[in-house]
Amino acid sequence: MNAPVVDPYQGEFPETIEEYLHHGTMKCIAFNRTGTLLAAGCSNGSCVIWDFETRGLAREFRDKDCTAPITSVSWSRYGHRLLASATDKSLTLWDVSSGEKIARITLQQTPLRASLQPGSPTPSNCLACPLSSAPLLVDLNTGSTTVLPVSVSENGNPPAPNPRNKFADGTPPFTPTAATFDKHGDLIYVGNSKGEILIVDSKTIQVHAVIPIPGGTVIKDIVVSRDGQYLLTNSNDRVIRVYKNILPVKGSGEEIRNISNNSNGCGSHYDKLKENGASCLILSCELSDAITKIQWKTPCFSGNGEWIVGASANKGEHRLQIWDQTGRLVKILDGPKEALIDLAWHPVEPTIATVSVTGFVYIWAKEHVENWSAFAPDFVELEENEEYVEREDEFDLNPREEEAEEVVIDENAEIDIETYEKNAVFSDVEDSVDEVVFLPAIPSPDAPDEQPEKCLGSSSKLEDSNHSGSPSSMDAVQNGQAVPQASSPMEGISIAFCHILCQLFPFCPTVVLTICSPIGLYEQYGSFVFV
């Protein structure tokens, strides 16, 4: 693969923890398409949305029917909807702008991950990966589910499950599977426990291609890059494999149907699917830790697809490793001594958000170096001392001005302030689609706080000690009113007494110090006495 030559020491990837977000115990996160909003699922069944620009809380979704921990959150293509899966086997679809619940259905198995189909601005179909069954294509409007094939036999039919290998309730044994949509939702990539990638048509639910993984180990994760050009798998053999997508990003469904129809008739059906798979994906590189041989979790691509990040699955270790597209390790990031459970790379910026087992979301970003030339273009930063050579006319009273080329400006030309250039990262956005990029913060009603009452109680005790026997002040404190402090009689006598001492001993300040200091009056009124 022709990858760009990138200096590993000048790469656009994060370097240190910039700050952290905390709201309850967060379990999973996901950026919207532009990276301006960050959604998080919490252990109490709620979902929150952070304004990533200001790091402020913009939304919180609570469903009284769901109090189980959230396992995954997924945005719709243009940010209008948010899907949350939970351990109580539920899928909940939220309207992001209004905060209303659109739909809620319950599956037969606990969905570990769920993602909305990216083909529509307001999708109603989603892909769910249950804990102990095959991936499901779910219609959130009707609640109907379609089981996706996880393997193929020689004759092209799904293999029948072995009746002896079943649980007590008759369900098939646990076979972990991973699945994801392609960029536009035309195809579904399914990774099975036999070490195969199945390419399934999302409309006909037909397997068109099979790509065997070297080693044939269980595929735990399967991820497609945001631009749709690459795909990665995370297997039990502790290797992350990156594949180059040969299919067109747009119209991939039609293209793979043409490949399947034009395949040669020789060989078995499985061999035909393998031949089709060779025309869809090409293995680009393999990523692993050759020294420690650690397991990886939640790997993903950077926003531009140039970098791949994987997290260590070891307990109590918050470690990230970043590779480039050639498989070269360029960065190792070590965080707090807390296990990492989820991560997401920002779509545009060199920023990574990670979730620890304690529920904190850590924001990894580049170290910002002060650049003074940004404030003054003529300012030049010097690495070391240099000999300065002055110009001939630098200190003249009337220095010779350089003749500047005259710029011809058409003052009558019309200035267009409405047309803007599209960001190349989001060039596929349709002009007619109103995308949700920012959310205004909705103030929530203040909950009764016990702390002010405790403060009032301590204030009343303080007033008791200073103004004992003052009913008016006690009534004011009980009514929550502020009481101005009045000088006590002792303080009035002390001031007059200090005046008398100053008049009697104008040239003997030692006497005033001796009398007033032991009772703390000199420190309070000393500056007033000797003025």
Short mmCIF file of C-alpha atoms in Angstrom, two decimals:
data_model
loop_
_atom_site.label_atom_id
_atom_site.label_comp_id
_atom_site.label_asym_id
_atom_site.label_seq_id
_atom_site.Cartn_x
_atom_site.Cartn_y
_atom_site.Cartn_z
CA MET A 1 0.00 0.00 0.00
CA ASN A 2 1.31 3.45 -0.90
CA ALA A 3 1.19 5.19 2.47
CA PRO A 4 2.36 8.78 2.89
CA VAL A 5 5.78 9.28 4.43
CA VAL A 6 5.17 10.77 7.87
CA ASP A 7 7.71 11.79 10.48
CA PRO A 8 6.76 9.72 13.55
CA TYR A 9 7.99 12.50 15.84
CA GLN A 10 5.84 15.13 14.14
CA GLY A 11 2.66 13.09 13.73
CA GLU A 12 -0.82 14.37 14.36
CA PHE A 13 -1.59 12.18 17.35
CA PRO A 14 -2.15 12.95 21.05
CA GLU A 15 0.66 13.00 23.58
CA THR A 16 -0.68 13.69 27.05
CA ILE A 17 -3.87 13.84 29.13
CA GLU A 18 -5.29 17.35 28.81
CA GLU A 19 -8.25 17.02 31.19
CA TYR A 20 -11.02 14.64 32.20
CA LEU A 21 -14.83 14.58 32.19
CA HIS A 22 -16.91 13.21 35.02
CA HIS A 23 -20.65 12.69 35.35
CA GLY A 24 -21.71 9.64 37.28
CA THR A 25 -19.99 6.44 36.14
CA MET A 26 -19.58 6.49 32.36
CA LYS A 27 -19.12 3.22 30.50
CA CYS A 28 -18.95 3.96 26.77
CA ILE A 29 -18.48 6.97 24.48
CA ALA A 30 -18.95 8.02 20.85
CA PHE A 31 -18.25 11.23 18.90
CA ASN A 32 -20.72 12.64 16.43
CA ARG A 33 -19.61 12.92 12.82
CA THR A 34 -18.04 16.36 13.18
CA GLY A 35 -16.56 15.80 16.64
CA THR A 36 -18.35 18.73 18.27
CA LEU A 37 -20.44 16.51 20.55
CA LEU A 38 -19.44 13.53 22.69
CA ALA A 39 -22.08 11.06 23.87
CA ALA A 40 -21.53 8.81 26.88
CA GLY A 41 -23.55 5.99 28.40
CA CYS A 42 -23.61 5.69 32.19
CA SER A 43 -24.01 2.83 34.64
CA ASN A 44 -27.39 4.10 35.88
CA GLY A 45 -29.01 3.78 32.44
CA SER A 46 -28.77 7.45 31.47
CA CYS A 47 -27.00 8.99 28.47
CA VAL A 48 -25.24 12.36 28.49
CA ILE A 49 -23.98 14.55 25.67
CA TRP A 50 -20.99 16.84 26.19
CA ASP A 51 -20.26 19.94 24.14
CA PHE A 52 -16.70 18.99 23.27
CA GLU A 53 -15.69 22.55 22.43
CA THR A 54 -16.56 23.95 25.86
CA ARG A 55 -16.47 20.64 27.81
CA GLY A 56 -19.94 21.52 29.12
CA LEU A 57 -22.86 19.16 29.67
CA ALA A 58 -25.47 19.82 26.95
CA ARG A 59 -28.00 16.99 27.33
CA GLU A 60 -28.93 14.17 29.68
CA PHE A 61 -31.39 11.46 28.65
CA ARG A 62 -33.09 9.40 31.34
CA ASP A 63 -35.56 6.59 30.78
CA LYS A 64 -37.54 5.45 33.81
CA ASP A 65 -37.83 2.01 32.19
CA CYS A 66 -34.05 1.59 31.94
CA THR A 67 -31.77 1.69 34.97
CA ALA A 68 -29.26 -0.88 33.73
CA PRO A 69 -25.72 0.07 32.61
CA ILE A 70 -25.36 1.27 29.02
CA THR A 71 -23.13 -0.93 26.85
CA SER A 72 -22.81 1.26 23.74
CA VAL A 73 -23.96 4.55 22.19
CA SER A 74 -24.25 5.31 18.48
CA TRP A 75 -25.00 8.50 16.53
CA SER A 76 -27.03 8.76 13.37
CA ARG A 77 -25.18 10.12 10.35
CA TYR A 78 -26.19 13.75 10.83
CA GLY A 79 -26.57 13.74 14.60
CA HIS A 80 -30.36 13.83 14.87
CA ARG A 81 -30.69 10.54 16.76
CA LEU A 82 -28.77 8.64 19.41
CA LEU A 83 -29.07 4.88 20.01
CA ALA A 84 -28.19 3.31 23.37
CA SER A 85 -27.97 -0.40 24.21
CA ALA A 86 -28.13 -1.61 27.80
CA THR A 87 -27.54 -4.75 29.84
CA ASP A 88 -31.28 -5.20 30.37
CA LYS A 89 -31.45 -6.33 26.70
CA SER A 90 -32.99 -3.03 25.58
CA LEU A 91 -32.35 -0.68 22.67
CA THR A 92 -33.46 2.95 23.15
CA LEU A 93 -33.58 5.53 20.36
CA TRP A 94 -33.48 9.22 21.39
CA ASP A 95 -34.20 12.43 19.52
CA VAL A 96 -31.13 14.54 20.24
CA SER A 97 -32.67 17.99 19.69
CA SER A 98 -35.87 17.52 21.69
CA GLY A 99 -34.60 14.93 24.18
CA GLU A 100 -37.65 12.73 23.60
CA LYS A 101 -37.60 8.95 23.43
CA ILE A 102 -38.50 7.75 19.93
CA ALA A 103 -38.53 3.99 20.43
CA ARG A 104 -37.55 1.30 22.90
CA ILE A 105 -37.47 -2.42 22.24
CA THR A 106 -36.20 -5.44 24.18
CA LEU A 107 -34.16 -8.23 22.56
CA GLN A 108 -33.75 -11.85 23.54
CA GLN A 109 -30.07 -11.37 24.39
CA THR A 110 -28.01 -8.57 25.89
CA PRO A 111 -26.61 -6.35 23.09
CA LEU A 112 -22.95 -5.62 23.67
CA ARG A 113 -22.87 -3.12 20.82
CA ALA A 114 -25.42 -1.47 18.56
CA SER A 115 -25.01 0.97 15.69
CA LEU A 116 -27.50 2.87 13.54
CA GLN A 117 -27.49 2.33 9.79
CA PRO A 118 -25.55 5.25 8.27
CA GLY A 119 -27.50 5.44 5.01
CA SER A 120 -30.38 7.66 6.21
CA PRO A 121 -30.44 11.00 8.09
CA THR A 122 -33.10 9.57 10.43
CA PRO A 123 -32.49 5.81 10.37
CA SER A 124 -34.86 3.30 11.93
CA ASN A 125 -32.69 0.21 11.39
CA CYS A 126 -29.75 -0.74 13.54
CA LEU A 127 -27.19 -3.51 13.83
CA ALA A 128 -26.97 -5.21 17.25
CA CYS A 129 -24.31 -7.67 18.41
CA PRO A 130 -25.80 -9.74 21.26
CA LEU A 131 -23.75 -11.49 23.89
CA SER A 132 -24.49 -15.09 22.96
CA SER A 133 -26.14 -15.13 19.54
CA ALA A 134 -25.58 -14.03 15.97
CA PRO A 135 -25.72 -10.32 15.04
CA LEU A 136 -29.19 -8.92 14.42
CA LEU A 137 -30.57 -6.37 11.99
CA VAL A 138 -33.30 -4.63 14.03
CA ASP A 139 -36.17 -2.46 12.83
CA LEU A 140 -36.70 0.01 15.68
CA ASN A 141 -40.13 1.04 14.40
CA THR A 142 -41.69 -2.41 14.34
CA GLY A 143 -39.34 -4.29 16.66
CA SER A 144 -38.75 -7.03 14.07
CA THR A 145 -35.31 -8.66 13.98
CA THR A 146 -33.36 -10.46 11.25
CA VAL A 147 -30.58 -12.84 12.22
CA LEU A 148 -27.43 -12.40 10.14
CA PRO A 149 -25.45 -15.42 8.92
CA VAL A 150 -22.20 -15.98 10.79
CA SER A 151 -20.79 -18.80 8.65
CA VAL A 152 -21.33 -20.63 5.36
CA SER A 153 -21.03 -24.26 4.36
CA GLU A 154 -19.70 -25.86 1.21
CA ASN A 155 -23.12 -25.95 -0.45
CA GLY A 156 -23.93 -22.32 0.40
CA ASN A 157 -26.48 -22.95 3.15
CA PRO A 158 -25.88 -21.89 6.75
CA PRO A 159 -24.57 -24.89 8.73
CA ALA A 160 -27.03 -26.46 11.11
CA PRO A 161 -26.12 -26.14 14.79
CA ASN A 162 -24.97 -29.24 16.59
CA PRO A 163 -27.84 -30.31 18.89
CA ARG A 164 -25.40 -31.69 21.44
CA ASN A 165 -23.64 -28.32 21.85
CA LYS A 166 -26.50 -26.37 23.40
CA PHE A 167 -27.30 -24.70 26.67
CA ALA A 168 -29.99 -26.02 29.00
CA ASP A 169 -32.62 -23.76 27.43
CA GLY A 170 -31.90 -25.09 23.93
CA THR A 171 -30.01 -22.05 22.65
CA PRO A 172 -26.79 -22.57 20.66
CA PRO A 173 -23.47 -22.24 22.48
CA PHE A 174 -21.72 -18.92 22.94
CA THR A 175 -19.88 -17.89 19.78
CA PRO A 176 -18.62 -14.30 19.98
CA THR A 177 -19.22 -12.39 16.79
CA ALA A 178 -18.53 -8.83 15.72
CA ALA A 179 -20.29 -6.89 12.98
CA THR A 180 -20.32 -3.38 11.52
CA PHE A 181 -21.80 -1.43 8.62
CA ASP A 182 -19.69 -0.02 5.82
CA LYS A 183 -19.62 3.74 5.31
CA HIS A 184 -23.04 4.03 3.64
CA GLY A 185 -24.74 1.00 5.19
CA ASP A 186 -24.99 -1.05 1.99
CA LEU A 187 -22.88 -3.92 3.34
CA ILE A 188 -22.36 -5.55 6.72
CA TYR A 189 -18.98 -7.01 7.68
CA VAL A 190 -19.38 -9.93 10.09
CA GLY A 191 -16.45 -11.52 11.93
CA ASN A 192 -17.04 -14.99 13.36
CA SER A 193 -15.34 -17.39 15.77
CA LYS A 194 -13.81 -19.39 12.90
CA GLY A 195 -11.61 -16.48 11.89
CA GLU A 196 -13.57 -15.35 8.84
CA ILE A 197 -14.92 -12.02 7.59
CA LEU A 198 -18.31 -12.40 5.90
CA ILE A 199 -19.56 -9.61 3.62
CA VAL A 200 -23.37 -9.57 3.83
CA ASP A 201 -25.80 -7.54 1.74
CA SER A 202 -27.84 -5.44 4.18
CA LYS A 203 -30.93 -5.62 1.92
CA THR A 204 -31.04 -9.28 0.89
CA ILE A 205 -29.07 -10.65 3.91
CA GLN A 206 -27.05 -12.75 1.47
CA VAL A 207 -23.37 -13.60 1.94
CA HIS A 208 -21.44 -12.47 -1.13
CA ALA A 209 -17.84 -12.94 0.01
CA VAL A 210 -15.66 -14.58 2.66
CA ILE A 211 -12.17 -13.47 3.73
CA PRO A 212 -10.32 -16.00 5.93
CA ILE A 213 -8.14 -14.53 8.68
CA PRO A 214 -4.60 -15.96 8.94
CA GLY A 215 -4.54 -18.35 11.86
CA GLY A 216 -8.31 -18.77 11.98
CA THR A 217 -8.77 -17.30 15.46
CA VAL A 218 -11.85 -15.68 16.99
CA ILE A 219 -12.53 -12.15 15.73
CA LYS A 220 -13.45 -9.92 18.69
CA ASP A 221 -13.69 -6.53 16.99
CA ILE A 222 -14.22 -5.32 13.45
CA VAL A 223 -14.03 -1.59 12.61
CA VAL A 224 -14.33 0.42 9.39
CA SER A 225 -12.50 3.74 9.03
CA ARG A 226 -14.55 6.93 8.69
CA ASP A 227 -13.63 7.37 5.04
CA GLY A 228 -14.53 3.74 4.29
CA GLN A 229 -11.11 2.96 2.78
CA TYR A 230 -9.83 0.61 5.49
CA LEU A 231 -11.07 -2.13 7.79
CA LEU A 232 -9.39 -3.65 10.86
CA THR A 233 -9.98 -6.79 12.89
CA ASN A 234 -8.92 -7.66 16.42
CA SER A 235 -8.43 -11.38 16.99
CA ASN A 236 -7.72 -13.70 19.90
CA ASP A 237 -4.21 -14.31 18.55
CA ARG A 238 -3.30 -10.80 19.88
CA VAL A 239 -2.93 -9.35 16.39
CA ILE A 240 -4.72 -6.35 14.85
CA ARG A 241 -5.00 -6.73 11.07
CA VAL A 242 -5.62 -3.81 8.71
CA TYR A 243 -7.27 -4.39 5.33
CA LYS A 244 -7.49 -2.13 2.31
CA ASN A 245 -11.01 -1.85 0.88
CA ILE A 246 -11.03 -2.38 -2.90
CA LEU A 247 -14.77 -1.88 -3.32
CA PRO A 248 -16.02 1.63 -4.13
CA VAL A 249 -17.05 3.53 -1.03
CA LYS A 250 -20.33 4.59 -2.61
CA GLY A 251 -22.32 1.91 -4.41
CA SER A 252 -20.49 -0.98 -2.76
CA GLY A 253 -23.67 -3.07 -2.60
CA GLU A 254 -24.23 -2.98 -6.34
CA GLU A 255 -20.56 -3.64 -7.01
CA ILE A 256 -20.36 -6.73 -4.83
CA ARG A 257 -23.53 -8.12 -6.41
CA ASN A 258 -21.88 -7.75 -9.81
CA ILE A 259 -18.77 -9.51 -8.55
CA SER A 260 -20.88 -12.33 -7.15
CA ASN A 261 -22.85 -12.74 -10.38
CA ASN A 262 -19.74 -12.72 -12.56
CA SER A 263 -17.74 -15.21 -10.48
CA ASN A 264 -16.48 -18.37 -12.18
CA GLY A 265 -18.54 -21.54 -11.92
CA CYS A 266 -15.65 -23.84 -11.00
CA GLY A 267 -15.13 -25.07 -7.46
CA SER A 268 -17.44 -25.22 -4.47
CA HIS A 269 -19.65 -22.40 -3.28
CA TYR A 270 -17.23 -21.63 -0.44
CA ASP A 271 -14.35 -21.32 -2.91
CA LYS A 272 -16.41 -18.85 -4.94
CA LEU A 273 -17.02 -16.74 -1.84
CA LYS A 274 -13.31 -16.76 -1.04
CA GLU A 275 -12.56 -15.71 -4.62
CA ASN A 276 -15.05 -12.85 -4.27
CA GLY A 277 -13.45 -11.85 -0.99
CA ALA A 278 -10.08 -11.44 -2.69
CA SER A 279 -11.72 -8.80 -4.88
CA CYS A 280 -13.03 -6.89 -1.85
CA LEU A 281 -10.33 -6.71 0.84
CA ILE A 282 -6.54 -6.93 0.75
CA LEU A 283 -4.45 -7.46 3.89
CA SER A 284 -2.33 -4.34 4.43
CA CYS A 285 -0.45 -4.90 7.70
CA GLU A 286 -0.50 -6.75 11.01
CA LEU A 287 -0.05 -4.96 14.34
CA SER A 288 1.03 -6.60 17.58
CA ASP A 289 3.33 -6.21 20.56
CA ALA A 290 6.15 -8.63 19.82
CA ILE A 291 7.59 -8.38 23.34
CA THR A 292 4.66 -8.62 25.76
CA LYS A 293 2.14 -10.31 23.42
CA ILE A 294 -0.74 -8.47 25.10
CA GLN A 295 -4.40 -8.70 24.14
CA TRP A 296 -6.00 -5.63 22.56
CA LYS A 297 -9.39 -4.05 23.10
CA THR A 298 -11.47 -1.37 21.35
CA PRO A 299 -9.04 -0.62 18.48
CA CYS A 300 -10.00 2.09 16.00
CA PHE A 301 -8.72 4.40 13.28
CA SER A 302 -7.91 8.07 13.54
CA GLY A 303 -10.28 10.53 11.92
CA ASN A 304 -8.26 10.67 8.69
CA GLY A 305 -7.46 6.93 8.73
CA GLU A 306 -3.68 7.46 8.87
CA TRP A 307 -3.24 6.07 12.39
CA ILE A 308 -4.45 3.01 14.27
CA VAL A 309 -4.75 2.90 18.06
CA GLY A 310 -5.17 -0.11 20.30
CA ALA A 311 -5.63 -0.30 24.07
CA SER A 312 -4.08 -2.84 26.38
CA ALA A 313 -6.53 -5.37 27.82
CA ASN A 314 -4.43 -5.98 30.95
CA LYS A 315 -6.12 -5.23 34.25
CA GLY A 316 -5.12 -2.00 35.92
CA GLU A 317 -3.31 -0.75 32.80
CA HIS A 318 -4.35 2.39 30.90
CA ARG A 319 -1.98 2.09 27.97
CA LEU A 320 -2.45 3.03 24.31
CA GLN A 321 -0.24 2.17 21.36
CA ILE A 322 -0.45 4.07 18.06
CA TRP A 323 0.76 2.76 14.70
CA ASP A 324 0.87 4.24 11.22
CA GLN A 325 -0.54 2.57 8.11
CA THR A 326 2.75 0.77 7.44
CA GLY A 327 2.58 -1.01 10.81
CA ARG A 328 5.29 1.05 12.50
CA LEU A 329 4.79 1.84 16.18
CA VAL A 330 5.02 5.62 16.62
CA LYS A 331 3.69 6.33 20.12
CA ILE A 332 2.97 4.69 23.47
CA LEU A 333 0.70 6.55 25.88
CA ASP A 334 0.56 5.58 29.57
CA GLY A 335 -2.34 6.85 31.67
CA PRO A 336 -3.50 6.33 35.25
CA LYS A 337 -3.47 2.94 36.95
CA GLU A 338 -7.04 2.26 35.89
CA ALA A 339 -8.21 -0.32 33.39
CA LEU A 340 -9.45 1.07 30.08
CA ILE A 341 -12.89 -0.05 28.86
CA ASP A 342 -13.58 2.15 25.81
CA LEU A 343 -11.98 4.75 23.56
CA ALA A 344 -12.83 6.99 20.60
CA TRP A 345 -10.62 9.06 18.29
CA HIS A 346 -11.85 12.55 17.41
CA PRO A 347 -12.97 12.79 13.75
CA VAL A 348 -10.91 15.90 12.99
CA GLU A 349 -8.47 16.75 15.78
CA PRO A 350 -5.52 14.70 17.08
CA THR A 351 -7.49 13.89 20.23
CA ILE A 352 -8.49 10.60 21.87
CA ALA A 353 -11.12 10.13 24.56
CA THR A 354 -10.73 7.08 26.81
CA VAL A 355 -13.03 5.66 29.49
CA SER A 356 -11.55 4.11 32.61
CA VAL A 357 -13.14 1.47 34.80
CA THR A 358 -13.79 4.18 37.42
CA GLY A 359 -16.14 6.02 35.05
CA PHE A 360 -13.89 8.96 34.15
CA VAL A 361 -13.40 10.08 30.54
CA TYR A 362 -9.82 11.20 29.91
CA ILE A 363 -9.04 13.57 27.04
CA TRP A 364 -5.68 12.93 25.36
CA ALA A 365 -4.37 15.79 23.22
CA LYS A 366 -1.16 17.21 21.82
CA GLU A 367 1.08 19.27 24.07
CA HIS A 368 0.60 22.93 23.26
CA VAL A 369 3.84 24.86 22.82
CA GLU A 370 3.69 28.64 23.12
CA ASN A 371 4.36 30.32 19.80
CA TRP A 372 4.94 34.04 20.33
CA SER A 373 5.17 34.70 16.60
CA ALA A 374 1.43 34.00 16.43
CA PHE A 375 0.83 37.28 18.29
CA ALA A 376 3.38 39.33 16.33
CA PRO A 377 4.22 38.11 12.81
CA ASP A 378 7.53 40.03 12.85
CA PHE A 379 8.65 38.34 16.05
CA VAL A 380 11.35 35.73 15.50
CA GLU A 381 12.12 33.12 18.15
CA LEU A 382 15.81 32.34 18.56
CA GLU A 383 17.13 29.01 19.72
CA GLU A 384 20.47 30.57 20.76
CA ASN A 385 22.26 33.92 20.80
CA GLU A 386 22.93 35.43 17.40
CA GLU A 387 24.95 38.48 16.34
CA TYR A 388 22.62 41.24 15.22
CA VAL A 389 23.58 43.29 12.16
CA GLU A 390 21.74 46.58 11.93
CA ARG A 391 20.51 48.03 8.69
CA GLU A 392 22.20 51.08 7.25
CA ASP A 393 19.14 53.30 7.70
CA GLU A 394 17.72 51.59 10.83
CA PHE A 395 18.39 54.54 13.18
CA ASP A 396 17.94 57.38 10.68
CA LEU A 397 15.37 60.05 11.51
CA ASN A 398 13.62 59.42 8.22
CA PRO A 399 14.33 55.82 7.28
CA ARG A 400 14.05 54.85 3.68
CA GLU A 401 10.78 53.06 3.12
CA GLU A 402 10.67 50.12 0.82
CA GLU A 403 8.54 50.66 -2.19
CA ALA A 404 5.59 48.31 -1.98
CA GLU A 405 3.80 47.03 -4.99
CA GLU A 406 0.50 48.74 -5.46
CA VAL A 407 -2.40 46.34 -5.11
CA VAL A 408 -5.34 47.07 -7.33
CA ILE A 409 -8.61 46.66 -5.42
CA ASP A 410 -11.95 46.79 -7.11
CA GLU A 411 -14.05 48.72 -4.60
CA ASN A 412 -17.24 48.10 -6.59
CA ALA A 413 -16.90 44.31 -6.58
CA GLU A 414 -19.58 42.38 -4.71
CA ILE A 415 -18.44 40.38 -1.71
CA ASP A 416 -20.02 36.98 -1.20
CA ILE A 417 -20.46 36.24 2.51
CA GLU A 418 -22.90 33.35 2.13
CA THR A 419 -20.97 30.79 0.08
CA TYR A 420 -18.41 28.77 2.02
CA GLU A 421 -15.96 26.08 1.07
CA LYS A 422 -16.77 22.61 2.33
CA ASN A 423 -14.40 20.84 4.64
CA ALA A 424 -12.73 18.03 2.74
CA VAL A 425 -13.32 15.70 5.69
CA PHE A 426 -17.08 16.21 5.42
CA SER A 427 -17.41 16.70 1.66
CA ASP A 428 -20.09 14.01 1.49
CA VAL A 429 -22.63 16.09 3.40
CA GLU A 430 -25.72 16.89 1.41
CA ASP A 431 -26.64 20.57 1.25
CA SER A 432 -30.29 19.80 2.00
CA VAL A 433 -29.52 18.01 5.28
CA ASP A 434 -29.74 20.05 8.45
CA GLU A 435 -27.01 18.60 10.61
CA VAL A 436 -26.98 18.80 14.42
CA VAL A 437 -23.57 20.20 15.26
CA PHE A 438 -24.10 22.16 18.49
CA LEU A 439 -26.65 21.87 21.26
CA PRO A 440 -27.69 24.80 23.46
CA ALA A 441 -27.31 24.03 27.12
CA ILE A 442 -30.68 23.45 28.79
CA PRO A 443 -30.62 24.60 32.43
CA SER A 444 -31.94 21.98 34.79
CA PRO A 445 -33.95 22.94 37.91
CA ASP A 446 -31.86 23.28 41.01
CA ALA A 447 -32.23 20.35 43.35
CA PRO A 448 -32.66 21.06 47.07
CA ASP A 449 -29.20 21.49 48.48
CA GLU A 450 -28.48 20.71 52.09
CA GLN A 451 -25.16 22.52 52.11
CA PRO A 452 -26.59 26.07 52.42
CA GLU A 453 -28.67 24.95 55.43
CA LYS A 454 -25.55 23.59 57.06
CA CYS A 455 -23.81 26.88 56.37
CA LEU A 456 -26.70 28.78 57.95
CA GLY A 457 -26.51 26.55 60.99
CA SER A 458 -22.82 27.21 61.43
CA SER A 459 -23.42 30.93 60.90
CA SER A 460 -26.07 30.94 63.61
CA LYS A 461 -23.64 29.29 66.01
CA LEU A 462 -21.08 31.93 65.18
CA GLU A 463 -23.61 34.68 65.82
CA ASP A 464 -24.55 32.97 69.08
CA SER A 465 -21.00 33.14 70.33
CA ASN A 466 -20.45 36.75 69.29
CA HIS A 467 -23.93 38.14 70.01
CA SER A 468 -25.40 36.02 72.77
CA GLY A 469 -28.71 37.37 74.02
CA SER A 470 -29.52 39.23 70.79
CA PRO A 471 -32.99 37.99 69.72
CA SER A 472 -33.17 40.20 66.66
CA SER A 473 -30.03 38.71 65.16
CA MET A 474 -31.18 35.16 65.91
CA ASP A 475 -34.52 35.78 64.22
CA ALA A 476 -32.77 37.21 61.17
CA VAL A 477 -30.50 34.17 60.89
CA GLN A 478 -33.40 31.78 61.19
CA ASN A 479 -35.24 33.69 58.45
CA GLY A 480 -32.19 33.42 56.18
CA GLN A 481 -31.41 37.17 56.30
CA ALA A 482 -27.93 38.61 56.48
CA VAL A 483 -27.15 40.39 59.74
CA PRO A 484 -24.55 43.18 59.62
CA GLN A 485 -21.88 42.81 62.24
CA ALA A 486 -22.04 45.49 64.92
CA SER A 487 -19.19 46.44 67.19
CA SER A 488 -19.48 44.91 70.60
CA PRO A 489 -19.23 47.10 73.73
CA MET A 490 -15.82 45.64 74.51
CA GLU A 491 -14.54 46.74 71.11
CA GLY A 492 -15.76 50.33 71.74
CA ILE A 493 -14.05 50.51 75.12
CA SER A 494 -10.87 49.10 73.66
CA ILE A 495 -10.72 51.77 70.97
CA ALA A 496 -11.28 54.57 73.49
CA PHE A 497 -8.77 52.99 75.83
CA CYS A 498 -6.15 52.89 73.05
CA HIS A 499 -6.79 56.59 72.31
CA ILE A 500 -6.21 57.43 75.95
CA LEU A 501 -2.99 55.44 76.01
CA CYS A 502 -1.73 57.27 72.94
CA GLN A 503 -2.44 60.64 74.56
CA LEU A 504 -0.84 59.68 77.87
CA PHE A 505 2.20 58.05 76.32
CA PRO A 506 2.76 59.76 72.96
CA PHE A 507 6.47 59.00 73.05
CA CYS A 508 6.22 55.53 74.57
CA PRO A 509 4.68 53.13 72.06
CA THR A 510 6.12 50.27 74.11
CA VAL A 511 3.47 50.88 76.75
CA VAL A 512 0.70 50.56 74.15
CA LEU A 513 2.27 47.42 72.81
CA THR A 514 2.55 45.91 76.27
CA ILE A 515 -1.06 46.58 77.20
CA CYS A 516 -2.87 46.04 73.89
CA SER A 517 -0.93 43.12 72.40
CA PRO A 518 -1.81 40.41 74.96
CA ILE A 519 -5.52 40.77 74.29
CA GLY A 520 -5.11 41.04 70.49
CA LEU A 521 -6.28 44.66 70.30
CA TYR A 522 -3.09 46.13 68.95
CA GLU A 523 -3.08 43.87 65.92
CA GLN A 524 -6.66 44.90 65.13
CA TYR A 525 -6.50 48.63 65.87
CA GLY A 526 -2.77 49.33 65.91
CA SER A 527 -2.69 50.96 62.49
CA PHE A 528 -5.56 53.25 63.49
CA VAL A 529 -3.96 54.19 66.82
CA PHE A 530 -0.60 55.34 65.54
CA VAL A 531 -1.81 57.22 62.45
#
